[in-house]
mmCIF file of C-alpha atoms in Angstrom:
data_model
loop_
_atom_site.group_PDB
_atom_site.id
_atom_site.type_symbol
_atom_site.label_atom_id
_atom_site.label_comp_id
_atom_site.label_asym_id
_atom_site.label_seq_id
_atom_site.Cartn_x
_atom_site.Cartn_y
_atom_site.Cartn_z
ATOM 1 C CA MET A 1 0.413 0.050 0.186
ATOM 2 C CA PRO A 2 1.417 3.787 -0.952
ATOM 3 C CA PRO A 3 2.453 5.509 1.545
ATOM 4 C CA ARG A 4 -0.261 8.504 2.624
ATOM 5 C CA GLY A 5 -0.684 11.524 4.549
ATOM 6 C CA PRO A 6 -2.542 12.090 8.622
ATOM 7 C CA TRP A 7 -5.696 12.292 6.037
ATOM 8 C CA GLY A 8 -5.095 9.409 3.399
ATOM 9 C CA GLY A 9 -5.216 10.017 0.150
ATOM 10 C CA GLY A 10 -8.480 9.140 -1.336
ATOM 11 C CA SER A 11 -10.775 10.377 -4.038
ATOM 12 C CA ALA A 12 -12.799 13.499 -3.859
ATOM 13 C CA ALA A 13 -15.540 11.103 -2.765
ATOM 14 C CA ALA A 14 -14.185 9.472 0.099
ATOM 15 C CA GLY A 15 -13.285 12.855 0.862
ATOM 16 C CA ALA A 16 -16.297 14.214 1.302
ATOM 17 C CA ALA A 17 -17.021 11.391 3.998
ATOM 18 C CA ARG A 18 -14.107 10.239 5.205
ATOM 19 C CA ASP A 19 -14.773 13.208 8.260
ATOM 20 C CA ARG A 20 -17.207 11.175 10.155
ATOM 21 C CA GLY A 21 -16.252 9.083 12.876
ATOM 22 C CA GLU A 22 -16.842 5.067 13.571
ATOM 23 C CA GLY A 23 -15.858 4.278 17.660
ATOM 24 C CA GLU A 24 -14.871 1.492 19.602
ATOM 25 C CA GLY A 25 -15.277 -1.369 18.279
ATOM 26 C CA GLY A 26 -17.213 -3.479 21.164
ATOM 27 C CA GLY A 27 -13.974 -1.257 23.819
ATOM 28 C CA GLY A 28 -11.345 -3.253 23.336
ATOM 29 C CA GLY A 29 -7.636 -2.656 21.649
ATOM 30 C CA ARG A 30 -6.989 0.994 21.937
ATOM 31 C CA GLY A 31 -9.390 2.205 22.500
ATOM 32 C CA SER A 32 -9.476 0.575 25.680
ATOM 33 C CA ARG A 33 -6.883 2.644 27.404
ATOM 34 C CA ARG A 34 -7.252 5.754 29.529
ATOM 35 C CA SER A 35 -5.609 9.282 28.674
ATOM 36 C CA ALA A 36 -2.972 10.464 31.182
ATOM 37 C CA GLY A 37 -4.125 13.482 33.381
ATOM 38 C CA THR A 38 -7.851 12.013 32.930
ATOM 39 C CA ALA A 39 -9.798 10.457 35.544
ATOM 40 C CA PRO A 40 -11.222 6.969 35.440
ATOM 41 C CA PRO A 41 -14.741 5.581 34.649
ATOM 42 C CA GLY A 42 -16.783 6.533 37.200
ATOM 43 C CA GLU A 43 -13.994 8.396 39.690
ATOM 44 C CA GLY A 44 -13.815 13.151 40.194
ATOM 45 C CA PRO A 45 -16.587 14.922 37.611
ATOM 46 C CA ARG A 46 -14.782 14.352 35.009
ATOM 47 C CA GLY A 47 -16.587 11.160 34.941
ATOM 48 C CA GLN A 48 -19.785 12.053 36.633
ATOM 49 C CA PRO A 49 -23.183 10.449 35.737
ATOM 50 C CA VAL A 50 -25.875 12.012 33.369
ATOM 51 C CA ALA A 51 -28.084 13.809 36.241
ATOM 52 C CA HIS A 52 -31.995 12.654 36.090
ATOM 53 C CA GLY A 53 -34.330 14.751 34.201
ATOM 54 C CA ASN A 54 -37.487 14.082 31.863
ATOM 55 C CA PRO A 55 -36.296 12.186 28.748
ATOM 56 C CA LYS A 56 -39.144 13.387 27.203
ATOM 57 C CA SER A 57 -38.547 17.490 27.641
ATOM 58 C CA ARG A 58 -36.744 17.985 24.010
ATOM 59 C CA GLY A 59 -35.071 21.084 25.233
ATOM 60 C CA GLY A 60 -34.000 18.614 28.758
ATOM 61 C CA ALA A 61 -30.311 18.046 28.914
ATOM 62 C CA ARG A 62 -30.091 15.923 31.658
ATOM 63 C CA GLY A 63 -28.516 17.612 34.671
ATOM 64 C CA GLY A 64 -29.897 21.091 33.033
ATOM 65 C CA SER A 65 -30.752 23.530 35.843
ATOM 66 C CA GLY A 66 -33.538 26.256 34.305
ATOM 67 C CA SER A 67 -32.549 28.064 31.529
ATOM 68 C CA GLY A 68 -29.756 30.438 31.526
ATOM 69 C CA SER A 69 -29.143 30.336 35.150
ATOM 70 C CA LYS A 70 -25.427 30.938 36.599
ATOM 71 C CA GLY A 71 -25.579 27.430 37.972
ATOM 72 C CA CYS A 72 -24.174 24.349 35.902
ATOM 73 C CA SER A 73 -25.708 21.761 38.361
ATOM 74 C CA GLY A 74 -22.604 20.101 39.848
ATOM 75 C CA ALA A 75 -20.338 20.176 36.507
ATOM 76 C CA MET A 76 -17.219 21.465 36.392
ATOM 77 C CA ALA A 77 -15.569 23.876 34.836
ATOM 78 C CA ALA A 78 -14.191 22.607 31.236
ATOM 79 C CA GLU A 79 -11.564 23.897 29.457
ATOM 80 C CA ILE A 80 -13.138 22.781 26.043
ATOM 81 C CA VAL A 81 -16.514 22.186 25.085
ATOM 82 C CA VAL A 82 -17.764 21.229 21.954
ATOM 83 C CA VAL A 83 -20.999 21.641 20.790
ATOM 84 C CA GLY A 84 -21.641 19.159 18.200
ATOM 85 C CA SER A 85 -23.320 14.908 17.311
ATOM 86 C CA CYS A 86 -22.810 12.148 18.947
ATOM 87 C CA MET A 87 -23.726 8.849 16.072
ATOM 88 C CA THR A 88 -23.384 5.087 16.293
ATOM 89 C CA ASP A 89 -21.962 4.060 13.417
ATOM 90 C CA LEU A 90 -22.341 0.804 11.796
ATOM 91 C CA VAL A 91 -19.060 -0.436 9.980
ATOM 92 C CA SER A 92 -18.960 -2.617 6.870
ATOM 93 C CA LEU A 93 -15.120 -3.721 5.971
ATOM 94 C CA THR A 94 -14.065 -4.541 2.326
ATOM 95 C CA THR A 95 -11.920 -4.899 -0.532
ATOM 96 C CA ARG A 96 -13.584 -1.928 -2.476
ATOM 97 C CA LEU A 97 -16.078 0.573 -2.317
ATOM 98 C CA PRO A 98 -19.627 -0.585 -4.236
ATOM 99 C CA LYS A 99 -20.872 0.778 -8.223
ATOM 100 C CA ALA A 100 -24.199 1.929 -8.072
ATOM 101 C CA GLY A 101 -26.814 -0.589 -7.936
ATOM 102 C CA GLU A 102 -24.347 -3.270 -7.151
ATOM 103 C CA THR A 103 -24.377 -5.838 -3.789
ATOM 104 C CA ILE A 104 -20.789 -7.272 -2.062
ATOM 105 C CA ILE A 105 -19.498 -9.390 0.279
ATOM 106 C CA GLY A 106 -17.513 -7.232 2.762
ATOM 107 C CA HIS A 107 -15.152 -9.285 5.455
ATOM 108 C CA LYS A 108 -16.123 -7.741 8.858
ATOM 109 C CA PHE A 109 -18.543 -6.120 10.356
ATOM 110 C CA PHE A 110 -18.702 -4.112 14.565
ATOM 111 C CA VAL A 111 -20.494 -1.574 16.062
ATOM 112 C CA GLY A 112 -18.948 2.014 17.063
ATOM 113 C CA PHE A 113 -18.910 5.406 18.278
ATOM 114 C CA GLY A 114 -18.929 8.605 16.066
ATOM 115 C CA GLY A 115 -20.563 11.772 15.097
ATOM 116 C CA LYS A 116 -18.562 14.106 14.323
ATOM 117 C CA GLY A 117 -18.798 16.422 17.975
ATOM 118 C CA ALA A 118 -18.337 13.589 19.432
ATOM 119 C CA ASN A 119 -15.351 12.361 18.051
ATOM 120 C CA GLN A 120 -13.544 15.790 17.983
ATOM 121 C CA CYS A 121 -14.336 15.920 21.821
ATOM 122 C CA VAL A 122 -12.740 11.885 23.002
ATOM 123 C CA GLN A 123 -9.470 13.073 20.919
ATOM 124 C CA SER A 124 -8.960 16.704 22.937
ATOM 125 C CA ALA A 125 -10.102 14.654 26.078
ATOM 126 C CA ARG A 126 -7.672 11.887 25.217
ATOM 127 C CA LEU A 127 -4.417 14.545 24.828
ATOM 128 C CA GLY A 128 -5.871 15.568 29.020
ATOM 129 C CA ALA A 129 -8.170 18.074 27.992
ATOM 130 C CA LYS A 130 -10.621 19.207 30.802
ATOM 131 C CA THR A 131 -14.156 18.559 27.757
ATOM 132 C CA SER A 132 -17.607 18.966 28.142
ATOM 133 C CA LEU A 133 -19.901 18.415 25.337
ATOM 134 C CA ILE A 134 -23.302 19.142 24.600
ATOM 135 C CA CYS A 135 -25.139 17.041 22.418
ATOM 136 C CA LYS A 136 -28.848 14.782 22.130
ATOM 137 C CA VAL A 137 -29.224 11.273 21.919
ATOM 138 C CA GLY A 138 -32.073 9.083 21.772
ATOM 139 C CA SER A 139 -33.536 7.039 24.851
ATOM 140 C CA ASP A 140 -32.276 4.009 23.567
ATOM 141 C CA SER A 141 -29.748 1.511 24.426
ATOM 142 C CA PHE A 142 -27.429 3.415 21.319
ATOM 143 C CA GLY A 143 -27.785 6.399 23.423
ATOM 144 C CA ASN A 144 -27.138 5.013 26.868
ATOM 145 C CA ASP A 145 -24.263 2.552 25.501
ATOM 146 C CA TYR A 146 -22.863 6.469 24.619
ATOM 147 C CA VAL A 147 -23.169 7.820 27.759
ATOM 148 C CA ASP A 148 -20.982 5.725 29.069
ATOM 149 C CA ASN A 149 -18.606 5.688 26.264
ATOM 150 C CA LEU A 150 -18.243 9.410 27.369
ATOM 151 C CA LYS A 151 -17.964 9.094 30.587
ATOM 152 C CA LYS A 152 -15.141 5.851 29.919
ATOM 153 C CA ASN A 153 -13.262 8.955 27.620
ATOM 154 C CA GLY A 154 -13.422 11.298 31.499
ATOM 155 C CA ILE A 155 -16.113 13.391 29.255
ATOM 156 C CA SER A 156 -18.440 15.632 30.984
ATOM 157 C CA THR A 157 -21.933 14.403 30.186
ATOM 158 C CA ALA A 158 -23.398 17.199 32.432
ATOM 159 C CA PHE A 159 -25.356 18.562 29.581
ATOM 160 C CA ILE A 160 -26.364 15.431 27.191
ATOM 161 C CA GLY A 161 -29.933 15.306 26.940
ATOM 162 C CA GLN A 162 -32.175 11.616 26.008
ATOM 163 C CA THR A 163 -34.709 12.315 23.987
ATOM 164 C CA THR A 164 -37.938 9.744 23.190
ATOM 165 C CA ASP A 165 -38.904 12.046 21.072
ATOM 166 C CA ALA A 166 -36.066 10.417 17.815
ATOM 167 C CA ALA A 167 -33.795 7.979 17.824
ATOM 168 C CA THR A 168 -30.039 8.247 18.218
ATOM 169 C CA GLY A 169 -27.990 9.421 15.605
ATOM 170 C CA THR A 170 -26.103 7.364 13.604
ATOM 171 C CA ALA A 171 -24.117 6.326 10.545
ATOM 172 C CA SER A 172 -23.304 4.006 7.880
ATOM 173 C CA ILE A 173 -20.108 3.548 6.296
ATOM 174 C CA ILE A 174 -17.891 1.220 4.687
ATOM 175 C CA VAL A 175 -14.394 1.571 4.676
ATOM 176 C CA ASN A 176 -12.616 -0.456 1.045
ATOM 177 C CA SER A 177 -9.012 -1.560 1.660
ATOM 178 C CA GLU A 178 -7.631 1.135 1.443
ATOM 179 C CA GLY A 179 -8.749 3.402 3.967
ATOM 180 C CA GLN A 180 -11.480 5.298 1.645
ATOM 181 C CA ASN A 181 -14.964 5.303 3.120
ATOM 182 C CA VAL A 182 -18.536 6.371 2.016
ATOM 183 C CA ILE A 183 -21.114 7.149 4.610
ATOM 184 C CA VAL A 184 -24.772 8.137 5.042
ATOM 185 C CA ILE A 185 -25.390 9.323 8.182
ATOM 186 C CA VAL A 186 -29.578 10.053 9.777
ATOM 187 C CA PRO A 187 -29.254 12.535 12.744
ATOM 188 C CA GLY A 188 -31.887 11.401 14.482
ATOM 189 C CA ALA A 189 -31.958 12.928 17.952
ATOM 190 C CA ASN A 190 -29.134 15.436 17.441
ATOM 191 C CA LEU A 191 -31.246 17.838 15.178
ATOM 192 C CA LEU A 192 -33.470 18.229 18.248
ATOM 193 C CA LEU A 193 -30.677 19.999 19.692
ATOM 194 C CA ASN A 194 -32.093 23.136 20.564
ATOM 195 C CA PHE A 195 -31.350 26.843 22.156
ATOM 196 C CA GLU A 196 -32.931 25.601 25.794
ATOM 197 C CA ASP A 197 -29.840 22.869 25.724
ATOM 198 C CA LEU A 198 -27.851 26.054 25.126
ATOM 199 C CA LYS A 199 -29.121 28.124 27.546
ATOM 200 C CA ARG A 200 -28.336 25.015 30.739
ATOM 201 C CA ALA A 201 -24.976 25.270 29.239
ATOM 202 C CA SER A 202 -24.149 29.296 29.182
ATOM 203 C CA ASP A 203 -22.445 29.072 32.219
ATOM 204 C CA VAL A 204 -19.972 26.266 30.679
ATOM 205 C CA ILE A 205 -19.883 27.679 27.478
ATOM 206 C CA CYS A 206 -18.728 31.086 28.718
ATOM 207 C CA LYS A 207 -15.765 30.129 30.632
ATOM 208 C CA ALA A 208 -14.246 27.567 28.265
ATOM 209 C CA LYS A 209 -11.010 28.665 26.519
ATOM 210 C CA VAL A 210 -11.969 27.506 23.248
ATOM 211 C CA VAL A 211 -15.803 26.239 21.868
ATOM 212 C CA VAL A 212 -15.802 23.624 19.295
ATOM 213 C CA CYS A 213 -18.695 23.648 17.055
ATOM 214 C CA GLN A 214 -20.026 21.513 13.615
ATOM 215 C CA LEU A 215 -23.125 21.191 10.942
ATOM 216 C CA GLU A 216 -24.045 17.717 12.483
ATOM 217 C CA ILE A 217 -27.003 18.635 14.307
ATOM 218 C CA THR A 218 -28.993 22.928 13.494
ATOM 219 C CA PRO A 219 -26.989 25.286 12.041
ATOM 220 C CA ALA A 220 -28.378 27.850 13.926
ATOM 221 C CA VAL A 221 -27.762 25.830 17.165
ATOM 222 C CA SER A 222 -23.902 25.645 15.956
ATOM 223 C CA LEU A 223 -23.861 29.624 15.219
ATOM 224 C CA GLU A 224 -25.967 30.332 18.395
ATOM 225 C CA ALA A 225 -23.436 28.856 20.580
ATOM 226 C CA LEU A 226 -20.598 30.640 18.800
ATOM 227 C CA LYS A 227 -21.952 33.736 19.129
ATOM 228 C CA MET A 228 -22.687 32.787 23.527
ATOM 229 C CA ALA A 229 -19.018 31.750 23.533
ATOM 230 C CA ARG A 230 -17.860 35.408 21.398
ATOM 231 C CA ALA A 231 -19.667 37.413 23.629
ATOM 232 C CA SER A 232 -17.642 36.063 26.574
ATOM 233 C CA GLY A 233 -14.654 36.098 24.701
ATOM 234 C CA VAL A 234 -13.958 32.288 24.630
ATOM 235 C CA LYS A 235 -11.974 31.556 21.193
ATOM 236 C CA THR A 236 -14.100 29.478 18.788
ATOM 237 C CA LEU A 237 -12.826 27.213 16.537
ATOM 238 C CA PHE A 238 -15.589 26.192 13.995
ATOM 239 C CA ASN A 239 -15.310 23.092 10.924
ATOM 240 C CA PRO A 240 -17.530 23.745 8.593
ATOM 241 C CA ALA A 241 -18.822 19.694 7.959
ATOM 242 C CA PRO A 242 -20.836 18.470 6.652
ATOM 243 C CA ALA A 243 -20.640 21.779 4.381
ATOM 244 C CA LEU A 244 -23.882 23.828 3.544
ATOM 245 C CA ALA A 245 -23.315 25.761 0.249
ATOM 246 C CA ASP A 246 -25.696 27.999 1.768
ATOM 247 C CA LEU A 247 -23.752 28.280 4.894
ATOM 248 C CA ASP A 248 -25.105 31.219 7.016
ATOM 249 C CA PRO A 249 -21.905 34.482 6.278
ATOM 250 C CA GLN A 250 -22.614 34.898 10.564
ATOM 251 C CA PHE A 251 -20.397 31.256 10.232
ATOM 252 C CA TYR A 252 -18.109 33.436 9.292
ATOM 253 C CA THR A 253 -17.398 36.588 11.536
ATOM 254 C CA TYR A 254 -18.008 34.597 14.483
ATOM 255 C CA SER A 255 -15.103 32.070 13.657
ATOM 256 C CA ASP A 256 -12.341 32.354 14.687
ATOM 257 C CA ILE A 257 -10.551 29.498 13.252
ATOM 258 C CA PHE A 258 -12.705 28.370 10.870
ATOM 259 C CA CYS A 259 -11.324 24.766 9.627
ATOM 260 C CA CYS A 260 -12.883 23.017 6.391
ATOM 261 C CA ASN A 261 -10.897 20.398 3.777
ATOM 262 C CA GLU A 262 -10.648 20.170 0.548
ATOM 263 C CA THR A 263 -14.017 19.257 -0.275
ATOM 264 C CA GLU A 264 -15.695 21.460 2.257
ATOM 265 C CA ALA A 265 -13.530 24.203 0.756
ATOM 266 C CA GLU A 266 -14.983 24.025 -3.062
ATOM 267 C CA ILE A 267 -18.684 23.527 -1.364
ATOM 268 C CA LEU A 268 -18.227 26.596 0.351
ATOM 269 C CA THR A 269 -16.479 28.796 -2.260
ATOM 270 C CA GLY A 270 -17.157 26.351 -5.800
ATOM 271 C CA ILE A 271 -13.648 26.782 -5.973
ATOM 272 C CA PRO A 272 -12.317 22.663 -6.465
ATOM 273 C CA VAL A 273 -9.027 22.334 -4.393
ATOM 274 C CA GLY A 274 -6.734 20.044 -6.759
ATOM 275 C CA ASN A 275 -3.005 21.688 -5.271
ATOM 276 C CA LEU A 276 -1.597 24.032 -2.655
ATOM 277 C CA GLU A 277 -2.481 27.548 -4.841
ATOM 278 C CA ASP A 278 -5.928 26.560 -5.090
ATOM 279 C CA ALA A 279 -6.375 26.112 -1.147
ATOM 280 C CA GLU A 280 -4.478 29.372 -1.336
ATOM 281 C CA LYS A 281 -7.521 30.847 -3.103
ATOM 282 C CA VAL A 282 -10.469 29.650 -1.583
ATOM 283 C CA GLY A 283 -8.587 30.303 2.046
ATOM 284 C CA ARG A 284 -8.338 34.379 0.115
ATOM 285 C CA MET A 285 -11.667 33.784 -0.254
ATOM 286 C CA LEU A 286 -12.997 32.677 3.124
ATOM 287 C CA LEU A 287 -11.000 35.448 4.664
ATOM 288 C CA GLU A 288 -12.490 38.362 2.311
ATOM 289 C CA ARG A 289 -16.664 36.982 4.121
ATOM 290 C CA GLY A 290 -15.284 37.355 7.649
ATOM 291 C CA CYS A 291 -12.930 34.347 8.386
ATOM 292 C CA LYS A 292 -9.852 35.783 11.110
ATOM 293 C CA LEU A 293 -8.142 32.455 10.416
ATOM 294 C CA VAL A 294 -8.730 29.392 7.549
ATOM 295 C CA ILE A 295 -7.113 26.409 7.897
ATOM 296 C CA VAL A 296 -7.761 23.886 4.805
ATOM 297 C CA THR A 297 -6.394 20.353 5.446
ATOM 298 C CA LEU A 298 -5.278 19.328 2.276
ATOM 299 C CA GLY A 299 -4.819 15.618 2.623
ATOM 300 C CA ALA A 300 -0.851 13.664 2.797
ATOM 301 C CA GLU A 301 -0.976 18.011 1.635
ATOM 302 C CA GLY A 302 -0.512 18.253 4.977
ATOM 303 C CA CYS A 303 -2.388 21.751 5.518
ATOM 304 C CA MET A 304 -2.540 25.515 4.086
ATOM 305 C CA MET A 305 -2.875 28.340 6.835
ATOM 306 C CA ILE A 306 -4.167 31.811 6.135
ATOM 307 C CA SER A 307 -4.872 34.946 8.490
ATOM 308 C CA GLY A 308 -5.825 38.523 8.874
ATOM 309 C CA ASP A 309 -2.903 39.136 10.263
ATOM 310 C CA GLU A 310 -0.402 37.369 8.066
ATOM 311 C CA PRO A 311 -1.967 37.503 5.216
ATOM 312 C CA ILE A 312 1.089 35.127 3.300
ATOM 313 C CA PRO A 313 -0.696 31.601 3.045
ATOM 314 C CA LYS A 314 1.621 28.963 4.946
ATOM 315 C CA HIS A 315 1.391 25.931 4.074
ATOM 316 C CA VAL A 316 1.935 23.198 7.414
ATOM 317 C CA PRO A 317 3.469 19.290 5.655
ATOM 318 C CA ALA A 318 2.088 16.154 6.734
ATOM 319 C CA GLY A 319 4.900 13.669 7.457
ATOM 320 C CA LYS A 320 3.740 9.738 5.169
ATOM 321 C CA VAL A 321 2.761 6.838 6.716
ATOM 322 C CA ARG A 322 0.173 4.113 5.938
ATOM 323 C CA ALA A 323 -3.396 4.184 6.190
ATOM 324 C CA VAL A 324 -5.055 1.547 7.720
ATOM 325 C CA ASP A 325 -8.382 3.635 7.849
ATOM 326 C CA THR A 326 -8.410 7.266 7.451
ATOM 327 C CA THR A 327 -12.327 7.369 8.870
ATOM 328 C CA GLY A 328 -11.927 10.417 11.095
ATOM 329 C CA ALA A 329 -9.039 12.066 11.288
ATOM 330 C CA GLY A 330 -10.576 15.402 10.027
ATOM 331 C CA ASP A 331 -12.052 15.441 13.674
ATOM 332 C CA SER A 332 -8.772 13.900 15.512
ATOM 333 C CA PHE A 333 -6.773 17.066 13.993
ATOM 334 C CA VAL A 334 -9.771 19.601 14.937
ATOM 335 C CA GLY A 335 -9.532 17.984 18.612
ATOM 336 C CA ALA A 336 -5.860 18.390 18.574
ATOM 337 C CA LEU A 337 -6.039 21.732 17.342
ATOM 338 C CA ALA A 338 -8.788 22.779 20.133
ATOM 339 C CA PHE A 339 -6.185 20.690 22.773
ATOM 340 C CA TYR A 340 -3.591 22.936 22.237
ATOM 341 C CA LEU A 341 -5.273 26.354 21.279
ATOM 342 C CA ALA A 342 -6.674 25.326 25.004
ATOM 343 C CA TYR A 343 -3.162 24.722 26.956
ATOM 344 C CA TYR A 344 -0.511 25.997 24.788
ATOM 345 C CA PRO A 345 -1.810 29.741 23.667
ATOM 346 C CA LYS A 346 1.653 30.795 23.122
ATOM 347 C CA LEU A 347 2.514 28.307 20.269
ATOM 348 C CA SER A 348 2.846 29.660 16.910
ATOM 349 C CA MET A 349 -0.823 28.361 14.457
ATOM 350 C CA GLU A 350 1.858 27.020 12.786
ATOM 351 C CA GLU A 351 3.068 24.907 15.017
ATOM 352 C CA MET A 352 -0.433 24.105 16.348
ATOM 353 C CA ILE A 353 -0.785 22.553 12.905
ATOM 354 C CA ARG A 354 1.978 20.566 12.516
ATOM 355 C CA LYS A 355 1.537 18.779 16.303
ATOM 356 C CA SER A 356 -1.878 18.516 15.587
ATOM 357 C CA ASN A 357 -0.502 16.328 11.812
ATOM 358 C CA CYS A 358 1.268 14.569 14.168
ATOM 359 C CA VAL A 359 -1.801 13.562 16.396
ATOM 360 C CA ALA A 360 -4.267 12.812 13.285
ATOM 361 C CA SER A 361 -1.397 10.955 10.951
ATOM 362 C CA VAL A 362 -1.509 8.401 13.756
ATOM 363 C CA SER A 363 -4.702 7.928 14.202
ATOM 364 C CA VAL A 364 -5.053 6.785 11.199
ATOM 365 C CA GLN A 365 -2.614 3.443 11.314
ATOM 366 C CA ALA A 366 -5.529 2.119 13.162
ATOM 367 C CA PRO A 367 -9.354 1.055 12.217
ATOM 368 C CA GLY A 368 -12.046 2.607 13.726
ATOM 369 C CA THR A 369 -11.694 6.180 14.600
ATOM 370 C CA GLN A 370 -12.136 6.852 18.283
ATOM 371 C CA SER A 371 -10.333 3.365 19.186
ATOM 372 C CA SER A 372 -7.701 4.675 16.606
ATOM 373 C CA TYR A 373 -7.678 8.200 18.590
ATOM 374 C CA PRO A 374 -4.175 8.049 20.342
ATOM 375 C CA TYR A 375 -3.394 8.552 23.938
ATOM 376 C CA ARG A 376 -0.958 12.173 25.439
ATOM 377 C CA LYS A 377 0.997 8.359 27.088
ATOM 378 C CA ASP A 378 0.874 6.787 23.396
ATOM 379 C CA LEU A 379 2.645 9.844 21.357
ATOM 380 C CA PRO A 380 6.158 11.144 21.621
ATOM 381 C CA GLN A 381 6.874 13.872 23.651
ATOM 382 C CA ASP A 382 7.448 16.675 22.348
ATOM 383 C CA LEU A 383 3.994 16.905 20.749
ATOM 384 C CA PHE A 384 3.687 18.446 25.235
#
């Protein structure tokens, strides 16, 4: 198999899908390890159980304390708050991807944990960050299992809502022998996360160092979270995935860091990204729309960074590795970047991106997404 960068070198179709996630296939292997500096399952406030509440309430994040109050119902402060999705992933491994109308035989199937929001939060936590996830799952076995998974990763579950009005979100993922994938997601309960849920979590959002958002929940809810963070001087990191051609222009102005891959960049700007020059073009266009700093991830080519303060684009190359499964590599990158923003704010952005590339490059060398995400203790210590 040819060497690949941290995101793999897949086709356009695979590139559009590769940032979605799988997860722990039964919780074994690499997924069973615990991050240095995080509380073990069942210990301390980071592993606290979800408080009991009314699961039928659409707005009711279990553990919420009423609208907009300063109290966090016992939730500890988090350095990184992720507002986003949880998905149960149904993963099939096969030698190649099927053509339209074709049935092929796979060689392995497993159920795992994914969703862009949860993936990014898990990677931050495994690097040692104090994290909180604001999301919604169904009052079903998938939802219960997901809450347990978050606890095992040391993530605060104080603002995980459970609802009977929709099932936990799911993603059907097919991965070929080269690590490329195609994915279909059914958001389910993710789309029921609402403004009232954000109000209940307002204290933890406004006291964070970094707030991370994506687009697997209702876009208006993500935008409101970014606005709440910005109003309190919290750094905002936005990953516009899955990308929307008609993205609300306020997303550009409320994002301190706007991080997209080449496929998402094309959807947003209409410019195909096939090389570094194209990445520069889309970066400049996104700056013109109000972004402060734009990062375009480029698969094996690394990343292109451009900011309003430093208008000369900087290319940050990626190391070459042999990819096993690129699913969720972009989420590993975003989660790592959030970690460095929160805990190493004096590093240059170029150095943060380089280190985040290194973390993501480890994730593609093992199958799955959350199950492949590295822990701090397993990474070179010069990354910290």
